[in-house]
Amino acid sequence: MDKKKSGLFKPVIVLGLISLITAGALGCVNSVTQKPIAELTEHSRDNAMREVLPADSYVETSVSGVYSAVVGGESVGYVVETAPNGFGGAINLVTGIDVDKITVTGVAIISMTETANLGTNADKPEWRAQFAGLSQSAALSKDGGTIDALTGATITSRAIVDGVNGALRLVGEVS
Amino acid sequence: MTVKKTFLQGLLANNPVLVQLLGMCSTMAISTSLFNGVGMGVSVLIILTCSNVVIALLRKIIPSKVRIACFIVVITGFVTMVDLILKAFVPALSSSLGVFIPLIAVNCIILGRAEAFAAKNTVLLSAVDGVGQGLGYTLVLTLISVVREFLGNGTFGGGILNGGEGFRLLPSEYPALLVVLPFGGFLALGSLIALVQYIQKRKTRNNGGEAIAK
Amino acid sequence: MSFSAILSVALGAILAENFVLVKFLGICPFVGVSKKVDTALGMGAAVTAVMAIASLFCWLINAYVLVPLNLEFMQTIAYILIIASLVQFIEMFLQKVMPGLYLALGIYLPLITTNCAVLGVVLLNTQNDYNLLGSVIYGLTGGLGFTLAIIIFASLRERLDLTADYPEAFEGFPIALVTAGLLSLAFMGFSGLKIN
């Protein structure tokens, strides 16, 4: 009887102990890395916003993900965060939109996990420049629009187009 | 088995990718630039060595019934640590490799070495095995990455050298993008393994009966 | 999630972003268990079931345990334990209820635990921020995509063994990889598909 018990209990206890120690170690590492990760995200978000629509500060609006860009106390437009799904997960995107709420001033990528040399080409300024000045919803040229898809990365290109259109929609909701 | 022999095994004779045919998903998926190849290789090298050491340490304590579960917990622990550290200090690599970093947890190389080697050998040998196998993996990954990047993008060292642009070796109108697409991954690995098989077959033929007896 | 959004996730997971051929997830069982169409079908069914059920459980655990407790960094480890227990459970279930299928799948069942398509799908669910329904649909259709690919591949290989003529050095694994590459090229053709 006793033997049976220990035969059942020992594996469970060992596995439990190993899991506990692992969890503890992970907690330690996490406490060290948490702050740099948060800072990095904040930093690249800030950079992306300044790139698409320079302003003194960005104030949250009633719609979540939409920020009003303020220069000298006056709103000069909006920056909108969207996260469309690309090829390797979500692409965190910032779209700058003029005060008229229809003209795109620029697009920048905060973070993405697309394939190197294919999807990551979306971050090239030349490609992103296609979005600036757009004053209607975006579409790829193969879907009848004006944006040329990245060669070999239709999924990524389409995701970013979707993200920009989502941003335009969100801005429309701001009163 | 000696330390030197264990080390060399992983590098060539028992290379994890080319001979054991393990860890193919990541090999094909991320080998599109030098930065990716080296980064992934080194990450696996570190995780593999750490998990080999810990598992060799615990090999007498872990009951065989739950050993796979224990191995997985240990491995995933190290994977998560590397994932967090990369996110915090090497964000470019973390975003470039994406979901394939956490997926190292189920990379058959690591579980395979834990089960086939670390569970049966001393801590020192397991560590050496981890480094050898990890280097073998890194070598293959780097080789495929360099070839695919050159043929598919015309550059060398993209993502890391020359301010991330890499050095352009071919004018941009020549590279065949096809090689960076998934098709190129399958083709590159297939050809490389075929080459290894070709060399092995020639050796067997040259050595005649001797090799068979071995 | 709207109906069209779900449809587009489903279509993407099966064709345009096929897990095996385009995303490179689950290559090991794809090459390992694709010599015969029958076993390929069984493996596909098992993987599909695990992917769908794992998506459900992992979503619940993430939304109701890990996120409230600020333990997001434990995601990978929690997911992998859920998948491992699920596979164990399915194995016991099959052994009792469908011993035929259990024997056919044999050693491949435990391998599902380390199938990166399964862990991949639950990680992508989290990254893409899908809701419960979206996650399950993504898991299910991702599995169907895997099944479709492995069945096509197995039928190709059955023919390849009988008739094809290729260099000796390519025997076995390499020719399988090249075949898979050509198949993936065919699937690239779906990348233009879009649902409005």
XYZ file of C-alpha atoms in Angstrom, chain C:
196
model
C -16.328 39.228 -34.816
C -18.491 39.636 -37.872
C -19.338 36.721 -40.106
C -17.142 37.980 -42.922
C -14.215 38.472 -40.537
C -14.566 34.867 -39.408
C -14.810 33.679 -42.991
C -11.675 35.572 -43.898
C -9.765 34.136 -40.906
C -10.909 30.659 -41.917
C -10.033 31.020 -45.574
C -6.660 32.473 -44.682
C -5.791 29.676 -42.270
C -6.744 26.945 -44.738
C -5.337 28.340 -47.979
C -3.475 31.650 -48.228
C -1.625 31.347 -44.911
C -1.565 27.580 -44.712
C 0.152 26.577 -41.481
C 2.520 24.046 -42.990
C 3.216 25.316 -46.469
C 3.314 29.048 -45.890
C 3.932 29.546 -42.172
C 6.330 26.596 -41.706
C 4.576 25.288 -38.630
C 4.284 21.543 -38.036
C 6.862 20.398 -40.567
C 8.019 17.377 -38.543
C 4.730 15.419 -38.586
C 4.052 16.769 -42.082
C 7.124 15.002 -43.426
C 7.170 12.177 -40.886
C 3.609 10.873 -41.187
C 2.899 11.461 -44.859
C 3.973 8.220 -46.507
C 0.395 6.903 -46.691
C -2.859 8.777 -47.248
C -4.733 6.857 -44.496
C -2.318 7.666 -41.699
C -2.008 11.224 -42.992
C -5.767 11.604 -42.675
C -5.715 10.231 -39.117
C -2.867 12.504 -38.115
C -4.629 15.476 -39.686
C -7.823 14.726 -37.779
C -5.969 14.345 -34.479
C -4.023 17.580 -34.990
C -7.186 19.462 -35.970
C -8.971 18.268 -32.830
C -6.054 19.196 -30.575
C -5.611 22.601 -32.217
C -9.282 23.528 -31.828
C -9.612 22.287 -28.239
C -6.248 23.757 -27.222
C -7.289 27.131 -28.659
C -10.411 27.031 -26.498
C -8.661 26.106 -23.233
C -5.647 28.348 -23.738
C -7.892 31.322 -24.445
C -9.871 30.679 -21.265
C -6.755 30.256 -19.118
C -5.145 33.344 -20.609
C -8.196 35.577 -20.261
C -9.343 34.427 -16.822
C -6.124 33.423 -15.059
C -2.939 34.807 -16.613
C -4.090 38.300 -17.623
C -5.909 39.142 -14.339
C -2.886 37.954 -12.331
C -0.404 39.829 -14.564
C 1.307 36.579 -15.387
C 1.442 37.044 -19.165
C 5.092 36.036 -19.165
C 3.990 32.524 -18.168
C 1.945 32.117 -21.361
C 4.277 29.778 -23.217
C 4.714 27.463 -20.271
C 1.001 27.396 -19.424
C 0.030 26.732 -23.020
C 2.479 23.913 -23.439
C 1.253 22.207 -20.261
C -2.357 22.514 -21.432
C -1.441 20.984 -24.782
C 0.527 18.150 -23.170
C -2.348 17.206 -20.873
C -4.850 17.435 -23.722
C -2.807 15.093 -25.869
C -2.493 12.659 -22.974
C -6.249 12.745 -22.511
C -6.990 12.220 -26.204
C -4.553 9.323 -26.230
C -6.387 7.612 -23.370
C -9.727 8.352 -25.016
C -8.671 6.866 -28.362
C -7.176 3.808 -26.696
C -10.527 3.033 -25.073
C -12.972 4.141 -27.764
C -11.181 3.744 -31.089
C -8.377 1.235 -30.628
C -7.970 0.890 -34.407
C -7.112 4.528 -34.886
C -4.973 4.430 -31.750
C -2.847 1.644 -33.199
C -2.582 3.390 -36.563
C -1.398 6.665 -35.071
C 0.760 4.836 -32.561
C 3.889 6.725 -31.737
C 2.799 9.882 -33.522
C 0.205 10.871 -30.938
C 2.656 11.960 -28.237
C 4.481 13.859 -30.981
C 1.533 16.230 -31.280
C 2.665 17.759 -27.994
C 5.822 18.975 -29.648
C 4.069 19.863 -32.900
C 4.819 23.503 -33.363
C 1.589 24.023 -35.309
C -0.364 23.466 -32.087
C 1.699 25.747 -29.868
C 1.993 28.126 -32.807
C -1.752 28.501 -33.207
C -2.382 29.302 -29.552
C 0.507 31.790 -29.453
C -0.778 33.475 -32.612
C -4.293 33.599 -31.114
C -2.866 35.603 -28.236
C -0.672 37.801 -30.435
C -3.511 38.540 -32.837
C -5.798 39.274 -29.913
C -8.587 37.034 -31.210
C -11.679 36.614 -29.051
C -12.899 33.200 -27.892
C -14.840 32.395 -31.068
C -12.069 33.730 -33.301
C -9.457 31.622 -31.500
C -11.435 28.413 -31.825
C -12.180 29.123 -35.501
C -8.515 29.883 -36.142
C -7.469 26.671 -34.364
C -10.024 24.563 -36.192
C -9.341 25.965 -39.655
C -5.587 25.987 -39.083
C -5.916 22.260 -38.364
C -8.036 21.775 -41.475
C -5.354 23.542 -43.482
C -2.766 21.191 -41.989
C -4.967 18.197 -42.883
C -5.495 19.423 -46.438
C -1.776 19.935 -46.948
C -0.735 16.605 -45.440
C -3.308 14.648 -47.487
C -2.262 16.262 -50.775
C 1.353 15.683 -49.833
C 0.784 12.036 -48.903
C -0.958 11.307 -52.207
C 1.918 12.968 -54.047
C 4.433 10.864 -52.181
C 2.560 7.638 -52.850
C 2.882 8.364 -56.570
C 6.442 9.557 -56.210
C 7.468 6.211 -54.742
C 5.965 4.307 -57.658
C 6.886 6.251 -60.726
C 9.187 9.179 -60.180
C 12.768 9.232 -61.375
C 15.127 11.441 -59.383
C 18.830 11.475 -58.459
C 19.810 8.875 -55.913
C 21.113 11.500 -53.487
C 17.631 13.018 -53.192
C 16.118 9.783 -51.928
C 13.910 10.006 -48.863
C 13.887 13.294 -47.096
C 15.284 15.721 -49.691
C 12.832 14.776 -52.443
C 10.000 15.076 -49.919
C 11.150 18.605 -49.080
C 11.412 19.597 -52.731
C 7.905 18.224 -53.340
C 6.629 20.186 -50.358
C 8.308 23.272 -51.780
C 6.486 22.901 -55.099
C 3.240 22.408 -53.187
C 3.895 25.563 -51.188
C 4.483 27.412 -54.458
C 1.033 26.289 -55.581
C -0.471 27.543 -52.312
C 1.191 30.925 -52.814
C -1.325 31.362 -55.614
C -4.049 31.699 -52.996
C -2.457 34.766 -51.441
C -4.568 36.994 -53.688
C -7.785 35.673 -52.125
C -9.741 38.210 -50.165
C -13.212 38.478 -48.740
C -14.791 41.875 -48.434
